[in-house]
Amino acid sequence: MKMLFMRRLMLVVLSLVFAGLVLFDGNFGRIPVQAATVGGSVGVEGTVPGTPPATGASITFPRNGQVFTDNPLTVIGICPKGLLVKLFKNNVFGGSASCTNGNFSIVTDMFSGRNDLVARVYDELDQAGPDSNTVSITFNDGSGFAGNRPILTSNYAKRGANPAETLTWPITISGGTSPYAISVDWGDSKPSDLISQATAGTFDIKHIYDASGIYTIIIKATDAKGATAFLQLVGVANGPLSQTNTKPNTTIITKTKILWEPAALFVIFILLAFWLGKRYELRTLVKKIERGDRPF
């Protein structure tokens, strides 16, 4: 009896191992897993790759061939809901926005002369979708700053922190004439931050959001000669949302994801393991009886 129990237990363990391999490897969905051990406990964090967005954004304003004489420019278009839209001007990152109700709007500055604008959508895994239509426009810079305007950029188009915690964001400024005056509108109706930057380079902007949500951040830089640069980004305050903690200029997104398939497969393999164990036990007993052995 003890031997039968051990065999049955072994079958259950093997079935569980097989179930784990199916769930976490192979063609059923590969999940990169990173484990950390703290104080004797193990935490596992993983990302489930999916299919990149199949539908891209489309720029509806401006239109091909338009000529502009003033900065900044607001680029408007349509996009798949729930995705992040990044704008590129002459292949340089020029700002970002969340696709809300199928539309996006990004405030950006322009290079002197020709600007080729392209919008590209990204999912939550930063997988890019198809490029939008390319819109070629011209900026006739009659201010005397042509070729020597400041440029704002960042390695992060979207960044977040929990409410009541500090969100730190590295920003890079180049070009123009130092020193620079920086203003940051964080999109939550609080007064804009004012920063003095003595030289070109990377600096941190910091903010604390009081309420969960997605915020539009507008950064403006003015150099010593009065030339300006603009950069729009997407700030995220994580955490549970409620009707009492929303602020103006925020977009609230809630998501519920239930992974039924892994749970169902796990249950099926458990039941199959016990069924196989029972079948094996019955066959063993029948063979013992046929040989004339004692069943127990």
CSV table of C-alpha atoms in Angstrom, one decimal:
chain,number,residue,atom,x,y,z
A,1,MET,CA,0.0,0.0,0.0
A,2,LYS,CA,2.8,2.4,0.8
A,3,MET,CA,4.5,1.6,-2.5
A,4,LEU,CA,1.2,2.4,-4.3
A,5,PHE,CA,0.9,5.7,-2.5
A,6,MET,CA,4.4,6.7,-3.4
A,7,ARG,CA,3.9,5.9,-7.0
A,8,ARG,CA,0.7,7.8,-7.0
A,9,LEU,CA,2.4,10.8,-5.4
A,10,MET,CA,5.2,10.6,-8.0
A,11,LEU,CA,2.6,10.8,-10.8
A,12,VAL,CA,1.1,13.9,-9.2
A,13,VAL,CA,4.4,15.6,-8.9
A,14,LEU,CA,5.4,14.8,-12.5
A,15,SER,CA,2.1,16.2,-13.7
A,16,LEU,CA,2.6,19.4,-11.7
A,17,VAL,CA,6.0,19.8,-13.2
A,18,PHE,CA,4.6,19.2,-16.7
A,19,ALA,CA,1.9,21.8,-16.0
A,20,GLY,CA,4.5,24.3,-14.9
A,21,LEU,CA,6.5,23.8,-18.1
A,22,VAL,CA,3.4,24.2,-20.2
A,23,LEU,CA,2.4,27.4,-18.4
A,24,PHE,CA,5.8,29.1,-18.3
A,25,ASP,CA,7.6,27.9,-21.4
A,26,GLY,CA,7.3,26.6,-24.9
A,27,ASN,CA,4.8,27.8,-27.4
A,28,PHE,CA,2.1,28.3,-24.9
A,29,GLY,CA,3.5,31.7,-23.8
A,30,ARG,CA,7.0,32.3,-22.7
A,31,ILE,CA,7.3,34.3,-19.5
A,32,PRO,CA,10.7,35.7,-18.5
A,33,VAL,CA,10.8,35.3,-14.7
A,34,GLN,CA,13.0,37.2,-12.3
A,35,ALA,CA,13.1,36.1,-8.7
A,36,ALA,CA,14.5,37.9,-5.6
A,37,THR,CA,15.0,36.5,-2.1
A,38,VAL,CA,14.5,38.8,0.8
A,39,GLY,CA,14.4,37.7,4.4
A,40,GLY,CA,13.8,34.0,3.5
A,41,SER,CA,10.9,34.8,1.2
A,42,VAL,CA,10.9,34.7,-2.6
A,43,GLY,CA,9.2,37.2,-4.9
A,44,VAL,CA,8.7,36.5,-8.5
A,45,GLU,CA,8.1,39.1,-11.2
A,46,GLY,CA,7.4,38.3,-14.8
A,47,THR,CA,6.3,39.9,-18.1
A,48,VAL,CA,4.0,38.1,-20.6
A,49,PRO,CA,5.0,39.2,-24.1
A,50,GLY,CA,2.1,39.8,-26.5
A,51,THR,CA,1.5,40.8,-30.1
A,52,PRO,CA,2.7,44.3,-30.9
A,53,PRO,CA,0.0,46.8,-31.9
A,54,ALA,CA,-1.3,46.0,-35.4
A,55,THR,CA,-2.9,49.4,-36.0
A,56,GLY,CA,-0.9,52.6,-36.0
A,57,ALA,CA,-1.8,56.3,-35.4
A,58,SER,CA,-2.6,58.8,-38.1
A,59,ILE,CA,-1.7,62.5,-38.1
A,60,THR,CA,-4.6,64.7,-39.1
A,61,PHE,CA,-3.1,68.1,-38.3
A,62,PRO,CA,-0.9,69.6,-39.6
A,63,ARG,CA,-1.1,68.7,-43.2
A,64,ASN,CA,1.6,68.1,-45.8
A,65,GLY,CA,3.2,71.2,-47.2
A,66,GLN,CA,2.0,73.6,-44.5
A,67,VAL,CA,4.4,76.4,-43.4
A,68,PHE,CA,4.6,77.8,-39.8
A,69,THR,CA,6.4,80.8,-38.4
A,70,ASP,CA,5.7,80.3,-34.6
A,71,ASN,CA,6.6,77.7,-32.0
A,72,PRO,CA,5.1,75.5,-30.5
A,73,LEU,CA,3.0,73.4,-32.8
A,74,THR,CA,0.2,71.2,-31.6
A,75,VAL,CA,0.1,67.9,-33.6
A,76,ILE,CA,-3.3,66.2,-33.6
A,77,GLY,CA,-4.3,62.7,-34.8
A,78,ILE,CA,-6.3,59.5,-34.3
A,79,CYS,CA,-5.0,56.4,-32.6
A,80,PRO,CA,-6.0,53.0,-31.1
A,81,LYS,CA,-7.4,53.5,-27.6
A,82,GLY,CA,-5.2,52.8,-24.6
A,83,LEU,CA,-1.8,53.1,-26.3
A,84,LEU,CA,1.0,55.5,-25.8
A,85,VAL,CA,1.7,57.8,-28.8
A,86,LYS,CA,5.3,59.1,-29.4
A,87,LEU,CA,5.9,61.9,-31.9
A,88,PHE,CA,9.2,62.0,-33.9
A,89,LYS,CA,10.4,65.0,-35.9
A,90,ASN,CA,13.2,64.3,-38.3
A,91,ASN,CA,13.6,61.0,-36.4
A,92,VAL,CA,14.1,62.9,-33.1
A,93,PHE,CA,11.7,62.2,-30.2
A,94,GLY,CA,9.5,65.2,-29.9
A,95,GLY,CA,6.9,64.4,-27.3
A,96,SER,CA,4.3,61.8,-26.1
A,97,ALA,CA,0.6,61.5,-25.2
A,98,SER,CA,-1.9,58.8,-24.1
A,99,CYS,CA,-4.4,57.9,-26.7
A,100,THR,CA,-7.7,59.0,-25.2
A,101,ASN,CA,-11.0,58.3,-26.8
A,102,GLY,CA,-9.2,57.4,-30.0
A,103,ASN,CA,-7.4,60.8,-30.3
A,104,PHE,CA,-4.1,62.3,-29.3
A,105,SER,CA,-2.7,65.8,-29.1
A,106,ILE,CA,1.0,66.6,-28.6
A,107,VAL,CA,2.6,70.0,-28.1
A,108,THR,CA,6.0,70.2,-29.8
A,109,ASP,CA,8.5,72.6,-31.2
A,110,MET,CA,10.0,72.5,-34.7
A,111,PHE,CA,13.4,72.6,-36.2
A,112,SER,CA,14.2,75.5,-38.5
A,113,GLY,CA,13.4,74.4,-42.1
A,114,ARG,CA,11.9,71.1,-43.0
A,115,ASN,CA,10.3,68.9,-40.3
A,116,ASP,CA,9.1,65.3,-41.1
A,117,LEU,CA,6.6,64.3,-38.5
A,118,VAL,CA,5.8,60.7,-37.7
A,119,ALA,CA,3.6,59.3,-34.8
A,120,ARG,CA,4.2,55.8,-33.5
A,121,VAL,CA,2.1,53.9,-31.0
A,122,TYR,CA,3.4,51.7,-28.2
A,123,ASP,CA,1.7,49.2,-25.9
A,124,GLU,CA,2.4,48.7,-22.1
A,125,LEU,CA,5.4,46.5,-23.0
A,126,ASP,CA,6.9,49.3,-25.1
A,127,GLN,CA,6.3,47.3,-28.3
A,128,ALA,CA,5.9,49.6,-31.3
A,129,GLY,CA,3.1,49.5,-33.8
A,130,PRO,CA,3.2,50.7,-37.4
A,131,ASP,CA,4.4,54.2,-38.2
A,132,SER,CA,1.7,56.8,-39.0
A,133,ASN,CA,1.6,58.8,-42.3
A,134,THR,CA,4.6,61.1,-42.6
A,135,VAL,CA,3.7,64.8,-42.6
A,136,SER,CA,6.3,67.2,-44.0
A,137,ILE,CA,6.0,70.8,-42.9
A,138,THR,CA,8.3,73.8,-42.9
A,139,PHE,CA,9.2,76.2,-40.0
A,140,ASN,CA,10.4,79.6,-41.2
A,141,ASP,CA,12.2,80.8,-38.1
A,142,GLY,CA,12.3,84.6,-38.6
A,143,SER,CA,13.4,85.2,-35.0
A,144,GLY,CA,17.1,85.1,-35.6
A,145,PHE,CA,17.5,81.8,-33.6
A,146,ALA,CA,17.6,79.5,-36.6
A,147,GLY,CA,20.1,76.7,-36.0
A,148,ASN,CA,20.7,77.8,-32.4
A,149,ARG,CA,17.5,76.9,-30.5
A,150,PRO,CA,17.5,74.9,-27.3
A,151,ILE,CA,16.3,71.3,-27.5
A,152,LEU,CA,14.5,69.4,-24.8
A,153,THR,CA,14.5,65.6,-24.8
A,154,SER,CA,14.2,62.6,-22.4
A,155,ASN,CA,14.9,58.8,-22.5
A,156,TYR,CA,11.4,58.4,-21.0
A,157,ALA,CA,8.2,59.2,-22.8
A,158,LYS,CA,6.1,57.9,-19.9
A,159,ARG,CA,7.1,57.5,-16.3
A,160,GLY,CA,5.2,56.9,-13.0
A,161,ALA,CA,5.2,56.7,-9.2
A,162,ASN,CA,2.7,56.0,-6.5
A,163,PRO,CA,0.6,58.9,-5.2
A,164,ALA,CA,2.3,60.8,-2.4
A,165,GLU,CA,5.6,59.5,-3.5
A,166,THR,CA,8.2,61.5,-5.5
A,167,LEU,CA,8.3,61.0,-9.3
A,168,THR,CA,11.8,61.8,-10.5
A,169,TRP,CA,12.3,62.3,-14.3
A,170,PRO,CA,15.7,63.0,-16.0
A,171,ILE,CA,15.5,65.6,-18.7
A,172,THR,CA,18.2,66.7,-21.1
A,173,ILE,CA,18.7,70.2,-22.6
A,174,SER,CA,21.1,71.1,-25.3
A,175,GLY,CA,21.7,73.8,-27.9
A,176,GLY,CA,20.7,77.5,-27.4
A,177,THR,CA,22.6,79.8,-25.1
A,178,SER,CA,22.9,79.0,-21.4
A,179,PRO,CA,21.7,79.6,-18.7
A,180,TYR,CA,18.2,78.2,-19.1
A,181,ALA,CA,14.9,78.9,-17.3
A,182,ILE,CA,12.7,75.8,-17.1
A,183,SER,CA,9.0,75.6,-16.3
A,184,VAL,CA,7.2,72.3,-15.7
A,185,ASP,CA,3.4,72.0,-15.7
A,186,TRP,CA,2.7,68.6,-14.2
A,187,GLY,CA,-1.0,68.6,-15.4
A,188,ASP,CA,-2.6,68.3,-11.9
A,189,SER,CA,-3.5,72.0,-11.4
A,190,LYS,CA,-0.7,72.6,-9.0
A,191,PRO,CA,1.6,75.7,-9.8
A,192,SER,CA,4.3,75.0,-12.4
A,193,ASP,CA,7.8,74.3,-11.1
A,194,LEU,CA,10.4,76.9,-12.1
A,195,ILE,CA,14.0,75.6,-12.4
A,196,SER,CA,17.2,77.4,-13.3
A,197,GLN,CA,19.7,75.4,-15.3
A,198,ALA,CA,23.2,76.9,-15.6
A,199,THR,CA,24.5,74.7,-18.4
A,200,ALA,CA,23.4,72.3,-21.0
A,201,GLY,CA,23.1,68.7,-19.9
A,202,THR,CA,20.8,66.4,-17.9
A,203,PHE,CA,18.9,67.4,-14.9
A,204,ASP,CA,16.0,65.9,-12.8
A,205,ILE,CA,12.5,67.3,-12.5
A,206,LYS,CA,10.6,66.0,-9.4
A,207,HIS,CA,6.9,66.0,-8.4
A,208,ILE,CA,4.4,64.4,-6.0
A,209,TYR,CA,1.0,63.6,-7.4
A,210,ASP,CA,-1.9,63.5,-4.8
A,211,ALA,CA,-4.3,61.4,-6.9
A,212,SER,CA,-4.0,58.4,-9.1
A,213,GLY,CA,-4.3,59.1,-12.8
A,214,ILE,CA,-2.6,59.8,-16.1
A,215,TYR,CA,-1.3,63.4,-16.5
A,216,THR,CA,-0.1,65.5,-19.4
A,217,ILE,CA,3.2,67.2,-18.6
A,218,ILE,CA,4.4,70.2,-20.5
A,219,ILE,CA,8.0,71.4,-20.1
A,220,LYS,CA,9.2,74.7,-21.5
A,221,ALA,CA,12.8,75.9,-21.7
A,222,THR,CA,13.9,79.5,-22.4
A,223,ASP,CA,17.5,80.2,-23.0
A,224,ALA,CA,19.5,83.4,-22.3
A,225,LYS,CA,18.5,85.0,-25.6
A,226,GLY,CA,14.8,84.2,-25.4
A,227,ALA,CA,14.7,81.2,-27.6
A,228,THR,CA,12.3,78.5,-26.5
A,229,ALA,CA,11.9,74.7,-26.6
A,230,PHE,CA,8.9,72.5,-25.6
A,231,LEU,CA,8.5,68.9,-24.6
A,232,GLN,CA,5.3,67.0,-23.7
A,233,LEU,CA,5.4,63.8,-21.7
A,234,VAL,CA,3.0,61.4,-19.9
A,235,GLY,CA,3.1,61.2,-16.1
A,236,VAL,CA,1.4,58.3,-14.3
A,237,ALA,CA,0.3,58.2,-10.6
A,238,ASN,CA,-0.2,54.5,-9.8
A,239,GLY,CA,-2.6,53.0,-7.3
A,240,PRO,CA,-6.3,52.4,-6.7
A,241,LEU,CA,-8.7,55.0,-8.1
A,242,SER,CA,-11.9,56.4,-6.7
A,243,GLN,CA,-14.4,59.1,-7.6
A,244,THR,CA,-13.1,61.3,-4.8
A,245,ASN,CA,-9.4,61.5,-5.7
A,246,THR,CA,-9.6,62.7,-9.4
A,247,LYS,CA,-8.2,66.0,-10.4
A,248,PRO,CA,-8.7,68.2,-13.5
A,249,ASN,CA,-6.7,67.4,-16.6
A,250,THR,CA,-6.4,63.7,-15.7
A,251,THR,CA,-7.4,60.6,-17.6
A,252,ILE,CA,-8.4,57.6,-15.4
A,253,ILE,CA,-7.8,54.1,-16.6
A,254,THR,CA,-8.7,51.0,-14.7
A,255,LYS,CA,-8.0,47.5,-15.9
A,256,THR,CA,-9.0,44.1,-14.8
A,257,LYS,CA,-7.3,41.1,-16.3
A,258,ILE,CA,-8.3,37.6,-15.4
A,259,LEU,CA,-6.0,34.8,-16.6
A,260,TRP,CA,-8.5,32.0,-16.9
A,261,GLU,CA,-6.4,29.7,-19.2
A,262,PRO,CA,-3.5,29.0,-16.8
A,263,ALA,CA,-5.8,28.3,-13.9
A,264,ALA,CA,-8.0,26.0,-16.0
A,265,LEU,CA,-5.0,24.1,-17.3
A,266,PHE,CA,-3.6,23.8,-13.8
A,267,VAL,CA,-6.9,22.3,-12.5
A,268,ILE,CA,-7.1,19.9,-15.5
A,269,PHE,CA,-3.6,18.6,-14.8
A,270,ILE,CA,-4.4,18.1,-11.1
A,271,LEU,CA,-7.5,16.1,-11.9
A,272,LEU,CA,-5.7,14.1,-14.6
A,273,ALA,CA,-2.9,13.3,-12.2
A,274,PHE,CA,-5.3,11.8,-9.6
A,275,TRP,CA,-7.2,9.9,-12.3
A,276,LEU,CA,-4.0,8.4,-13.6
A,277,GLY,CA,-2.9,7.5,-10.1
A,278,LYS,CA,-6.2,5.8,-9.4
A,279,ARG,CA,-6.1,3.9,-12.6
A,280,TYR,CA,-2.6,2.7,-11.9
A,281,GLU,CA,-3.6,1.6,-8.4
A,282,LEU,CA,-6.6,-0.4,-9.7
A,283,ARG,CA,-4.5,-2.1,-12.5
A,284,THR,CA,-1.9,-3.1,-9.9
A,285,LEU,CA,-4.5,-4.6,-7.6
A,286,VAL,CA,-6.1,-6.5,-10.5
A,287,LYS,CA,-2.7,-8.0,-11.5
A,288,LYS,CA,-2.0,-9.1,-7.9
A,289,ILE,CA,-5.4,-10.8,-7.7
A,290,GLU,CA,-4.8,-12.6,-11.1
A,291,ARG,CA,-1.4,-13.8,-9.8
A,292,GLY,CA,-3.0,-15.0,-6.6
A,293,ASP,CA,-1.2,-12.6,-4.4
A,294,ARG,CA,-2.7,-10.8,-1.5
A,295,PRO,CA,-4.0,-7.4,-2.6
A,296,PHE,CA,-2.8,-5.8,0.6
